[in-house]
Amino acid sequence: EKGGYDHFMLKEIFEQPQTIYDCLRGRLDAEKGTITMSGIQKYAEQIMNANRIIMVACGTSWHAGLVAEYIFEELCRINVEVEYASEFRYRNPVINKGDVIIAISQSGETADTLVAIENAKKQGAIILGVVNVVGSSISRVSDGGAYTHAGPEIGVASTKAFTAQLAVLTMIALKIGYEKGTLDKDRYMRLLDELNSVPDKVKVVLEQQERIKALAEKYKDASDALFLGRGYNFPVALEGALKLKEISYIHAEGYPAAEMKHGPIALVDENLPVVFVATKDSYHEKVISNMQEIKARKGKVIAVITEGDEHSTSLADDVIEVPEADEIVAPMLSVIPLQLLSYYVGVAKGYDVDKPRNLAKSVTVE
Ligand code: M6R
């Protein structure tokens, strides 16, 4: 049932070209320029006119919400907030009629996310679910939404569900932005093509399996690691750190790259691996200077970069290349090496990567 792979986690990482493809299929037509999502279409007016969208989720799904915040604000010009479900549900949040809540969940059973949306629904919010498990509790409470169609995810660490969430959220943002008029036709058509080419580009990233495995061997004895990124890649840095913690039990923290100056840079010495998510985007020059700051303090820089980016290569101790892509879709590529890195570090340390200690696949108690 692991399809020849040693672990479900690896199988699920390698399924991503297919799962992203499945998620887009039947919805995105790049030639006609259409995105068909009936569970979103019904609420398109309300989403377009929403004062704000609130993404509610936990863990990796919360990271997908953070990426979506950047995408929705850019393409739809709607104010977005991203909330930890556990905090949101107890905070007595201000919810106005017509606020749009997007609940993001692989399992559809996460207790905090479920109760958060039940409460918000009572207060008149529209609830959309971006959920993987068909018929799950969160999907039933939601008014509308879209399934991620990633298939069953068995590994406790979420991998293919995350990239499928990003694909769905990006499609929603593209659809709403275009219908609303905040996204012009040229960029819209270009982004449809970009999204369509993600599955093939993920395949290219996966070809670097052996190289990433070697990096895992090199860094597996680190006691800590820092993950840094800016913009669309900031949540990817958070996700990289979460994956490493879960699977390899190495203490890792993710930060917006510029925020390190406000504290974490004190940790940097020659023993600290610092993983930069540094693909070429509108933040790139800024990330480069953050990389220089780490090098100046003798940190070990591992950088996920765009193919052929010689400047970053010259600064980093180790690089992992991903194909060039628009910054809107880049997180679906830049997260892949981080999933593989944590997988191989966990395996190298002899841990049970499919069932890390103390963790359950879905957190159905608060
Ligand atoms: O099923 P959900 O997406 O609602 O689960 C949310 C988190 O519990 C989940 O993403 C968790 O953080 C994973 N172990 C991350 O790999």
mmCIF file of C-alpha atoms and ligand atoms in Angstrom:
data_model
loop_
_atom_site.group_PDB
_atom_site.id
_atom_site.type_symbol
_atom_site.label_atom_id
_atom_site.label_comp_id
_atom_site.label_asym_id
_atom_site.label_seq_id
_atom_site.Cartn_x
_atom_site.Cartn_y
_atom_site.Cartn_z
ATOM 1 C CA GLU A 1 0.000 0.000 0.000
ATOM 2 C CA LYS A 2 3.043 2.269 0.206
ATOM 3 C CA GLY A 3 3.420 1.734 -3.524
ATOM 4 C CA GLY A 4 7.060 0.682 -3.280
ATOM 5 C CA TYR A 5 8.081 3.630 -1.100
ATOM 6 C CA ASP A 6 9.629 3.116 2.340
ATOM 7 C CA HIS A 7 7.124 5.386 4.022
ATOM 8 C CA PHE A 8 3.766 6.984 3.390
ATOM 9 C CA MET A 9 5.358 10.377 3.831
ATOM 10 C CA LEU A 10 7.723 9.795 0.915
ATOM 11 C CA LYS A 11 4.954 8.334 -1.206
ATOM 12 C CA GLU A 12 2.774 11.341 -0.508
ATOM 13 C CA ILE A 13 5.594 13.790 -1.272
ATOM 14 C CA PHE A 14 6.093 12.040 -4.601
ATOM 15 C CA GLU A 15 2.385 12.014 -5.373
ATOM 16 C CA GLN A 16 2.301 15.793 -5.526
ATOM 17 C CA PRO A 17 2.592 16.241 -9.292
ATOM 18 C CA GLN A 18 -0.488 14.047 -9.573
ATOM 19 C CA THR A 19 -2.426 15.476 -6.616
ATOM 20 C CA ILE A 20 -1.936 19.060 -7.765
ATOM 21 C CA TYR A 21 -2.960 18.009 -11.243
ATOM 22 C CA ASP A 22 -6.078 16.284 -9.850
ATOM 23 C CA CYS A 23 -6.919 19.367 -7.898
ATOM 24 C CA LEU A 24 -6.761 21.599 -10.994
ATOM 25 C CA ARG A 25 -8.393 19.127 -13.353
ATOM 26 C CA GLY A 26 -11.947 19.883 -14.350
ATOM 27 C CA ARG A 27 -11.664 23.318 -12.772
ATOM 28 C CA LEU A 28 -8.956 25.269 -14.501
ATOM 29 C CA ASP A 29 -9.113 25.694 -18.267
ATOM 30 C CA ALA A 30 -6.113 27.787 -19.229
ATOM 31 C CA GLU A 31 -7.103 28.031 -22.893
ATOM 32 C CA LYS A 32 -10.628 29.203 -22.319
ATOM 33 C CA GLY A 33 -9.506 31.262 -19.363
ATOM 34 C CA THR A 34 -12.044 29.796 -16.961
ATOM 35 C CA ILE A 35 -12.028 28.477 -13.415
ATOM 36 C CA THR A 36 -15.072 26.394 -12.555
ATOM 37 C CA MET A 37 -15.766 25.937 -8.863
ATOM 38 C CA SER A 38 -19.452 25.636 -8.138
ATOM 39 C CA GLY A 39 -19.087 25.733 -4.351
ATOM 40 C CA ILE A 40 -17.335 29.093 -4.689
ATOM 41 C CA GLN A 41 -19.394 30.502 -7.556
ATOM 42 C CA LYS A 42 -22.501 30.482 -5.377
ATOM 43 C CA TYR A 43 -20.821 32.919 -2.997
ATOM 44 C CA ALA A 44 -18.734 34.851 -5.534
ATOM 45 C CA GLU A 45 -20.649 38.115 -5.021
ATOM 46 C CA GLN A 46 -20.325 37.929 -1.262
ATOM 47 C CA ILE A 47 -16.613 37.108 -1.445
ATOM 48 C CA MET A 48 -15.939 39.939 -3.885
ATOM 49 C CA ASN A 49 -17.764 42.408 -1.679
ATOM 50 C CA ALA A 50 -16.507 41.060 1.627
ATOM 51 C CA ASN A 51 -15.018 43.572 4.019
ATOM 52 C CA ARG A 52 -12.573 40.937 4.978
ATOM 53 C CA ILE A 53 -11.821 37.275 4.660
ATOM 54 C CA ILE A 54 -10.740 35.357 7.731
ATOM 55 C CA MET A 55 -8.749 32.179 7.218
ATOM 56 C CA VAL A 56 -9.137 29.796 10.152
ATOM 57 C CA ALA A 57 -6.939 26.726 10.529
ATOM 58 C CA CYS A 58 -4.245 24.932 12.548
ATOM 59 C CA GLY A 59 -0.721 23.736 11.832
ATOM 60 C CA THR A 60 0.224 23.231 8.223
ATOM 61 C CA SER A 61 -3.237 24.279 7.077
ATOM 62 C CA TRP A 62 -2.698 27.563 8.908
ATOM 63 C CA HIS A 63 0.481 28.039 6.868
ATOM 64 C CA ALA A 64 -1.549 27.541 3.683
ATOM 65 C CA GLY A 65 -3.862 30.282 4.973
ATOM 66 C CA LEU A 66 -0.892 32.606 5.425
ATOM 67 C CA VAL A 67 0.259 32.072 1.842
ATOM 68 C CA ALA A 68 -3.314 32.704 0.733
ATOM 69 C CA GLU A 69 -3.362 35.975 2.670
ATOM 70 C CA TYR A 70 -0.578 37.309 0.472
ATOM 71 C CA ILE A 71 -2.256 36.013 -2.684
ATOM 72 C CA PHE A 72 -5.768 37.275 -1.919
ATOM 73 C CA GLU A 73 -4.595 40.700 -0.854
ATOM 74 C CA GLU A 74 -2.502 41.019 -4.010
ATOM 75 C CA LEU A 75 -5.001 39.689 -6.529
ATOM 76 C CA CYS A 76 -8.363 40.549 -4.955
ATOM 77 C CA ARG A 77 -7.519 43.602 -2.840
ATOM 78 C CA ILE A 78 -9.546 42.213 0.043
ATOM 79 C CA ASN A 79 -8.341 42.503 3.608
ATOM 80 C CA VAL A 80 -7.394 39.051 4.896
ATOM 81 C CA GLU A 81 -6.750 37.859 8.419
ATOM 82 C CA VAL A 82 -5.311 34.472 9.263
ATOM 83 C CA GLU A 83 -6.254 33.013 12.610
ATOM 84 C CA TYR A 84 -5.205 30.032 14.658
ATOM 85 C CA ALA A 85 -8.546 28.291 15.181
ATOM 86 C CA SER A 86 -7.746 27.626 18.845
ATOM 87 C CA GLU A 87 -7.274 31.332 19.555
ATOM 88 C CA PHE A 88 -10.070 32.550 17.349
ATOM 89 C CA ARG A 89 -12.718 30.383 18.961
ATOM 90 C CA TYR A 90 -12.025 31.601 22.484
ATOM 91 C CA ARG A 91 -11.269 35.225 21.802
ATOM 92 C CA ASN A 92 -14.815 36.487 21.335
ATOM 93 C CA PRO A 93 -13.814 37.768 17.893
ATOM 94 C CA VAL A 94 -15.685 40.588 16.204
ATOM 95 C CA ILE A 95 -17.608 38.981 13.378
ATOM 96 C CA ASN A 96 -19.928 40.983 11.181
ATOM 97 C CA LYS A 97 -22.660 39.651 8.991
ATOM 98 C CA GLY A 98 -21.195 38.997 5.570
ATOM 99 C CA ASP A 99 -17.670 38.339 6.788
ATOM 100 C CA VAL A 100 -16.295 35.433 4.832
ATOM 101 C CA ILE A 101 -14.516 32.717 6.759
ATOM 102 C CA ILE A 102 -12.381 30.190 4.931
ATOM 103 C CA ALA A 103 -11.726 27.111 7.054
ATOM 104 C CA ILE A 104 -8.736 25.142 5.824
ATOM 105 C CA SER A 105 -8.335 21.549 6.958
ATOM 106 C CA GLN A 106 -6.972 18.328 5.565
ATOM 107 C CA SER A 107 -8.959 16.027 7.819
ATOM 108 C CA GLY A 108 -12.029 18.207 8.170
ATOM 109 C CA GLU A 109 -12.174 17.001 11.780
ATOM 110 C CA THR A 110 -9.824 19.327 13.668
ATOM 111 C CA ALA A 111 -11.823 20.209 16.772
ATOM 112 C CA ASP A 112 -10.715 23.820 17.142
ATOM 113 C CA THR A 113 -11.332 24.627 13.486
ATOM 114 C CA LEU A 114 -14.733 22.982 13.616
ATOM 115 C CA VAL A 115 -15.928 24.858 16.703
ATOM 116 C CA ALA A 116 -14.472 28.136 15.414
ATOM 117 C CA ILE A 117 -16.592 27.964 12.271
ATOM 118 C CA GLU A 118 -19.692 26.791 14.140
ATOM 119 C CA ASN A 119 -19.427 29.893 16.336
ATOM 120 C CA ALA A 120 -18.793 32.208 13.395
ATOM 121 C CA LYS A 121 -21.722 30.739 11.497
ATOM 122 C CA LYS A 122 -24.070 31.572 14.373
ATOM 123 C CA GLN A 123 -22.878 35.155 14.133
ATOM 124 C CA GLY A 124 -23.816 35.409 10.471
ATOM 125 C CA ALA A 125 -20.522 34.762 8.710
ATOM 126 C CA ILE A 126 -20.389 32.844 5.453
ATOM 127 C CA ILE A 127 -18.309 29.714 5.904
ATOM 128 C CA LEU A 128 -16.293 28.255 3.057
ATOM 129 C CA GLY A 129 -14.341 25.057 3.539
ATOM 130 C CA VAL A 130 -11.112 24.096 1.818
ATOM 131 C CA VAL A 131 -11.064 20.516 2.972
ATOM 132 C CA ASN A 132 -9.541 17.260 1.806
ATOM 133 C CA VAL A 133 -11.757 14.603 3.365
ATOM 134 C CA VAL A 134 -15.083 14.465 1.579
ATOM 135 C CA GLY A 135 -18.096 14.487 3.903
ATOM 136 C CA SER A 136 -16.019 15.420 6.972
ATOM 137 C CA SER A 137 -17.460 17.540 9.787
ATOM 138 C CA ILE A 138 -15.915 20.815 8.613
ATOM 139 C CA SER A 139 -17.156 20.287 5.075
ATOM 140 C CA ARG A 140 -20.656 19.653 6.426
ATOM 141 C CA VAL A 141 -20.733 22.800 8.540
ATOM 142 C CA SER A 142 -19.437 24.904 5.630
ATOM 143 C CA ASP A 143 -21.894 26.739 3.378
ATOM 144 C CA GLY A 144 -19.699 26.258 0.339
ATOM 145 C CA GLY A 145 -16.087 25.794 -0.602
ATOM 146 C CA ALA A 146 -13.926 23.416 -2.588
ATOM 147 C CA TYR A 147 -12.381 20.060 -1.886
ATOM 148 C CA THR A 148 -8.667 19.656 -2.373
ATOM 149 C CA HIS A 149 -8.906 16.158 -3.929
ATOM 150 C CA ALA A 150 -5.447 15.124 -2.705
ATOM 151 C CA GLY A 151 -6.554 11.601 -1.803
ATOM 152 C CA PRO A 152 -5.986 10.009 1.607
ATOM 153 C CA GLU A 153 -3.010 11.417 3.502
ATOM 154 C CA ILE A 154 -1.684 8.778 5.900
ATOM 155 C CA GLY A 155 1.633 10.276 7.036
ATOM 156 C CA VAL A 156 1.112 12.399 10.132
ATOM 157 C CA ALA A 157 3.152 15.166 8.559
ATOM 158 C CA SER A 158 1.005 16.970 6.047
ATOM 159 C CA THR A 159 2.626 17.254 2.617
ATOM 160 C CA LYS A 160 0.415 16.713 -0.404
ATOM 161 C CA ALA A 161 -2.584 18.198 1.404
ATOM 162 C CA PHE A 162 -0.644 21.451 1.817
ATOM 163 C CA THR A 163 0.196 21.890 -1.873
ATOM 164 C CA ALA A 164 -3.377 20.971 -2.807
ATOM 165 C CA GLN A 165 -4.674 23.595 -0.371
ATOM 166 C CA LEU A 166 -2.421 26.150 -2.037
ATOM 167 C CA ALA A 167 -3.669 25.126 -5.476
ATOM 168 C CA VAL A 168 -7.324 25.490 -4.420
ATOM 169 C CA LEU A 169 -6.810 28.772 -2.588
ATOM 170 C CA THR A 170 -4.901 30.179 -5.565
ATOM 171 C CA MET A 171 -7.715 29.197 -7.931
ATOM 172 C CA ILE A 172 -10.258 30.894 -5.669
ATOM 173 C CA ALA A 173 -8.165 34.068 -5.538
ATOM 174 C CA LEU A 174 -7.693 34.069 -9.313
ATOM 175 C CA LYS A 175 -11.390 33.578 -9.919
ATOM 176 C CA ILE A 176 -12.478 36.262 -7.478
ATOM 177 C CA GLY A 177 -9.763 38.732 -8.502
ATOM 178 C CA TYR A 178 -10.638 38.395 -12.170
ATOM 179 C CA GLU A 179 -14.392 38.650 -11.657
ATOM 180 C CA LYS A 180 -13.913 41.589 -9.353
ATOM 181 C CA GLY A 181 -11.621 43.344 -11.817
ATOM 182 C CA THR A 182 -8.671 43.762 -9.475
ATOM 183 C CA LEU A 183 -6.726 41.244 -11.562
ATOM 184 C CA ASP A 184 -6.332 42.230 -15.206
ATOM 185 C CA LYS A 185 -6.890 39.774 -18.022
ATOM 186 C CA ASP A 186 -3.245 39.486 -19.078
ATOM 187 C CA ARG A 187 -1.983 38.624 -15.637
ATOM 188 C CA TYR A 188 -4.955 36.343 -15.041
ATOM 189 C CA MET A 189 -4.255 34.366 -18.223
ATOM 190 C CA ARG A 190 -0.564 34.201 -17.400
ATOM 191 C CA LEU A 191 -1.267 32.951 -13.905
ATOM 192 C CA LEU A 192 -3.591 30.240 -15.226
ATOM 193 C CA ASP A 193 -0.709 28.995 -17.351
ATOM 194 C CA GLU A 194 1.641 29.226 -14.401
ATOM 195 C CA LEU A 195 -0.702 27.195 -12.243
ATOM 196 C CA ASN A 196 -1.131 24.636 -14.986
ATOM 197 C CA SER A 197 2.608 24.128 -15.232
ATOM 198 C CA VAL A 198 3.090 23.525 -11.501
ATOM 199 C CA PRO A 199 2.701 19.699 -11.613
ATOM 200 C CA ASP A 200 5.518 19.357 -14.185
ATOM 201 C CA LYS A 201 7.745 21.723 -12.249
ATOM 202 C CA VAL A 202 7.152 19.757 -9.042
ATOM 203 C CA LYS A 203 8.415 16.689 -10.913
ATOM 204 C CA VAL A 204 11.636 18.549 -11.674
ATOM 205 C CA VAL A 205 12.078 19.449 -7.989
ATOM 206 C CA LEU A 206 11.544 15.825 -6.970
ATOM 207 C CA GLU A 207 14.394 14.769 -9.244
ATOM 208 C CA GLN A 208 16.732 16.312 -6.702
ATOM 209 C CA GLN A 209 15.877 13.645 -4.164
ATOM 210 C CA GLU A 210 19.433 12.286 -3.902
ATOM 211 C CA ARG A 211 20.975 15.687 -3.501
ATOM 212 C CA ILE A 212 18.563 16.578 -0.708
ATOM 213 C CA LYS A 213 19.239 13.236 0.941
ATOM 214 C CA ALA A 214 22.949 14.078 0.963
ATOM 215 C CA LEU A 215 22.195 17.448 2.552
ATOM 216 C CA ALA A 216 20.132 15.712 5.199
ATOM 217 C CA GLU A 217 23.139 13.516 6.031
ATOM 218 C CA LYS A 218 25.331 16.577 6.263
ATOM 219 C CA TYR A 219 23.083 18.509 8.634
ATOM 220 C CA LYS A 220 21.322 15.772 10.577
ATOM 221 C CA ASP A 221 23.270 16.316 13.785
ATOM 222 C CA ALA A 222 22.376 19.974 14.120
ATOM 223 C CA SER A 223 20.600 20.745 17.360
ATOM 224 C CA ASP A 224 18.714 23.719 15.946
ATOM 225 C CA ALA A 225 17.815 25.208 12.605
ATOM 226 C CA LEU A 226 16.404 28.494 11.412
ATOM 227 C CA PHE A 227 14.124 28.847 8.369
ATOM 228 C CA LEU A 228 13.814 32.259 6.774
ATOM 229 C CA GLY A 229 11.796 33.690 3.915
ATOM 230 C CA ARG A 230 9.955 36.824 2.913
ATOM 231 C CA GLY A 231 6.625 37.459 1.234
ATOM 232 C CA TYR A 232 5.032 34.395 -0.306
ATOM 233 C CA ASN A 233 7.957 32.344 0.962
ATOM 234 C CA PHE A 234 7.676 33.444 4.579
ATOM 235 C CA PRO A 235 4.912 30.918 5.358
ATOM 236 C CA VAL A 236 6.971 28.314 3.500
ATOM 237 C CA ALA A 237 9.778 28.966 5.976
ATOM 238 C CA LEU A 238 7.323 28.371 8.825
ATOM 239 C CA GLU A 239 6.209 25.159 7.179
ATOM 240 C CA GLY A 240 9.808 23.988 6.680
ATOM 241 C CA ALA A 241 10.501 24.511 10.367
ATOM 242 C CA LEU A 242 7.332 22.691 11.417
ATOM 243 C CA LYS A 243 8.153 19.726 9.183
ATOM 244 C CA LEU A 244 11.669 19.452 10.586
ATOM 245 C CA LYS A 245 10.443 19.628 14.194
ATOM 246 C CA GLU A 246 7.759 17.013 13.653
ATOM 247 C CA ILE A 247 9.815 14.483 11.782
ATOM 248 C CA SER A 248 13.378 14.859 13.021
ATOM 249 C CA TYR A 249 12.824 16.354 16.509
ATOM 250 C CA ILE A 250 15.375 19.045 15.719
ATOM 251 C CA HIS A 251 14.426 22.350 17.235
ATOM 252 C CA ALA A 252 13.594 24.636 14.341
ATOM 253 C CA GLU A 253 12.078 28.056 14.001
ATOM 254 C CA GLY A 254 10.675 29.872 11.020
ATOM 255 C CA TYR A 255 10.811 33.635 10.740
ATOM 256 C CA PRO A 256 10.286 36.376 8.221
ATOM 257 C CA ALA A 257 13.881 36.911 7.103
ATOM 258 C CA ALA A 258 14.002 40.545 8.175
ATOM 259 C CA GLU A 259 12.675 39.770 11.623
ATOM 260 C CA MET A 260 15.827 37.857 12.563
ATOM 261 C CA LYS A 261 17.528 41.142 13.409
ATOM 262 C CA HIS A 262 15.030 41.569 16.185
ATOM 263 C CA GLY A 263 16.272 38.596 18.141
ATOM 264 C CA PRO A 264 16.977 35.267 16.448
ATOM 265 C CA ILE A 265 20.223 36.467 14.858
ATOM 266 C CA ALA A 266 21.761 36.070 18.307
ATOM 267 C CA LEU A 267 21.554 32.314 17.737
ATOM 268 C CA VAL A 268 23.715 32.379 14.638
ATOM 269 C CA ASP A 269 27.145 30.782 14.829
ATOM 270 C CA GLU A 270 29.111 28.306 12.733
ATOM 271 C CA ASN A 271 26.949 25.432 13.978
ATOM 272 C CA LEU A 272 23.576 26.827 13.005
ATOM 273 C CA PRO A 273 22.049 25.777 9.682
ATOM 274 C CA VAL A 274 19.913 28.575 8.296
ATOM 275 C CA VAL A 275 17.585 27.549 5.526
ATOM 276 C CA PHE A 276 16.614 30.385 3.213
ATOM 277 C CA VAL A 277 13.587 30.082 0.991
ATOM 278 C CA ALA A 278 14.944 32.459 -1.585
ATOM 279 C CA THR A 279 13.372 31.911 -4.990
ATOM 280 C CA LYS A 280 13.437 34.868 -7.392
ATOM 281 C CA ASP A 281 10.511 37.135 -6.657
ATOM 282 C CA SER A 282 9.833 40.748 -5.828
ATOM 283 C CA TYR A 283 11.475 40.313 -2.428
ATOM 284 C CA HIS A 284 14.623 38.681 -3.737
ATOM 285 C CA GLU A 285 17.154 41.486 -3.306
ATOM 286 C CA LYS A 286 16.069 41.913 0.292
ATOM 287 C CA VAL A 287 16.448 38.204 0.993
ATOM 288 C CA ILE A 288 19.925 38.256 -0.514
ATOM 289 C CA SER A 289 21.013 40.911 1.929
ATOM 290 C CA ASN A 290 19.586 38.874 4.806
ATOM 291 C CA MET A 291 21.648 35.945 3.535
ATOM 292 C CA GLN A 292 24.772 38.105 3.579
ATOM 293 C CA GLU A 293 24.049 39.039 7.172
ATOM 294 C CA ILE A 294 23.933 35.369 8.160
ATOM 295 C CA LYS A 295 27.138 34.603 6.272
ATOM 296 C CA ALA A 296 28.881 37.493 7.997
ATOM 297 C CA ARG A 297 28.117 35.732 11.294
ATOM 298 C CA LYS A 298 29.395 32.406 9.982
ATOM 299 C CA GLY A 299 26.007 30.674 9.857
ATOM 300 C CA LYS A 300 25.630 27.778 7.434
ATOM 301 C CA VAL A 301 23.324 28.860 4.642
ATOM 302 C CA ILE A 302 21.216 26.321 2.796
ATOM 303 C CA ALA A 303 19.167 28.073 0.144
ATOM 304 C CA VAL A 304 16.206 27.038 -1.939
ATOM 305 C CA ILE A 305 16.731 29.131 -5.047
ATOM 306 C CA THR A 306 15.536 29.576 -8.606
ATOM 307 C CA GLU A 307 17.475 27.556 -11.192
ATOM 308 C CA GLY A 308 20.518 29.389 -12.428
ATOM 309 C CA ASP A 309 20.579 32.053 -9.707
ATOM 310 C CA GLU A 310 24.330 32.419 -9.462
ATOM 311 C CA HIS A 311 24.333 35.262 -7.014
ATOM 312 C CA SER A 312 22.500 33.201 -4.367
ATOM 313 C CA THR A 313 24.658 30.181 -5.180
ATOM 314 C CA SER A 314 27.806 32.155 -4.481
ATOM 315 C CA LEU A 315 26.510 33.188 -1.072
ATOM 316 C CA ALA A 316 25.149 29.879 0.131
ATOM 317 C CA ASP A 317 26.964 26.829 1.473
ATOM 318 C CA ASP A 318 24.427 24.564 -0.217
ATOM 319 C CA VAL A 319 21.650 25.206 -2.678
ATOM 320 C CA ILE A 320 18.618 23.354 -3.913
ATOM 321 C CA GLU A 321 17.238 24.645 -7.189
ATOM 322 C CA VAL A 322 13.618 24.864 -8.221
ATOM 323 C CA PRO A 323 12.333 25.867 -11.681
ATOM 324 C CA GLU A 324 11.481 29.474 -12.353
ATOM 325 C CA ALA A 325 7.848 30.314 -11.566
ATOM 326 C CA ASP A 326 5.644 33.306 -10.850
ATOM 327 C CA GLU A 327 5.837 34.268 -7.177
ATOM 328 C CA ILE A 328 2.126 33.508 -6.735
ATOM 329 C CA VAL A 329 2.675 29.793 -7.405
ATOM 330 C CA ALA A 330 6.267 29.549 -6.129
ATOM 331 C CA PRO A 331 5.371 28.214 -2.641
ATOM 332 C CA MET A 332 4.052 24.988 -4.204
ATOM 333 C CA LEU A 333 7.572 24.419 -5.512
ATOM 334 C CA SER A 334 9.751 25.842 -2.767
ATOM 335 C CA VAL A 335 8.085 23.760 -0.047
ATOM 336 C CA ILE A 336 8.948 20.449 -1.746
ATOM 337 C CA PRO A 337 12.693 20.459 -0.910
ATOM 338 C CA LEU A 338 11.833 21.285 2.700
ATOM 339 C CA GLN A 339 9.459 18.321 2.921
ATOM 340 C CA LEU A 340 12.174 16.060 1.516
ATOM 341 C CA LEU A 341 14.840 17.510 3.775
ATOM 342 C CA SER A 342 12.841 16.833 6.928
ATOM 343 C CA TYR A 343 11.927 13.375 5.662
ATOM 344 C CA TYR A 344 15.540 12.388 5.037
ATOM 345 C CA VAL A 345 16.792 13.879 8.297
ATOM 346 C CA GLY A 346 14.126 11.897 10.178
ATOM 347 C CA VAL A 347 15.033 8.710 8.352
ATOM 348 C CA ALA A 348 18.764 9.282 8.884
ATOM 349 C CA LYS A 349 18.107 9.597 12.601
ATOM 350 C CA GLY A 350 16.123 6.394 12.616
ATOM 351 C CA TYR A 351 12.777 7.905 13.571
ATOM 352 C CA ASP A 352 9.328 6.735 12.638
ATOM 353 C CA VAL A 353 8.584 9.458 10.119
ATOM 354 C CA ASP A 354 5.035 8.328 9.421
ATOM 355 C CA LYS A 355 4.099 8.401 13.090
ATOM 356 C CA PRO A 356 6.227 10.910 14.937
ATOM 357 C CA ARG A 357 6.070 10.726 18.719
ATOM 358 C CA ASN A 358 3.273 12.518 20.563
ATOM 359 C CA LEU A 359 1.383 13.410 17.394
ATOM 360 C CA ALA A 360 -1.960 12.289 15.994
ATOM 361 C CA LYS A 361 -3.042 12.627 12.389
ATOM 362 C CA SER A 362 -6.031 14.673 13.300
ATOM 363 C CA VAL A 363 -6.478 16.591 16.497
ATOM 364 C CA THR A 364 -10.100 15.925 17.350
ATOM 365 C CA VAL A 365 -9.834 17.056 20.949
ATOM 366 C CA GLU A 366 -8.863 20.596 21.838
HETATM 367 O O1 M6R B 1 -6.502 18.164 9.376
HETATM 368 P P1 M6R B 1 -6.045 19.586 9.551
HETATM 369 O O2 M6R B 1 -5.515 20.183 8.298
HETATM 370 O O3 M6R B 1 -7.128 20.457 10.141
HETATM 371 O O4 M6R B 1 -4.875 19.507 10.578
HETATM 372 C C1 M6R B 1 -4.236 20.655 11.041
HETATM 373 C C2 M6R B 1 -2.962 20.307 11.766
HETATM 374 O O5 M6R B 1 -3.231 19.464 12.861
HETATM 375 C C3 M6R B 1 -1.945 19.633 10.859
HETATM 376 O O6 M6R B 1 -1.652 20.403 9.734
HETATM 377 C C4 M6R B 1 -0.639 19.342 11.632
HETATM 378 O O7 M6R B 1 0.005 20.531 11.957
HETATM 379 C C5 M6R B 1 0.261 18.420 10.809
HETATM 380 N N1 M6R B 1 0.828 17.425 11.650
HETATM 381 C C6 M6R B 1 1.360 19.161 10.106
HETATM 382 O O8 M6R B 1 2.231 18.336 9.436
#
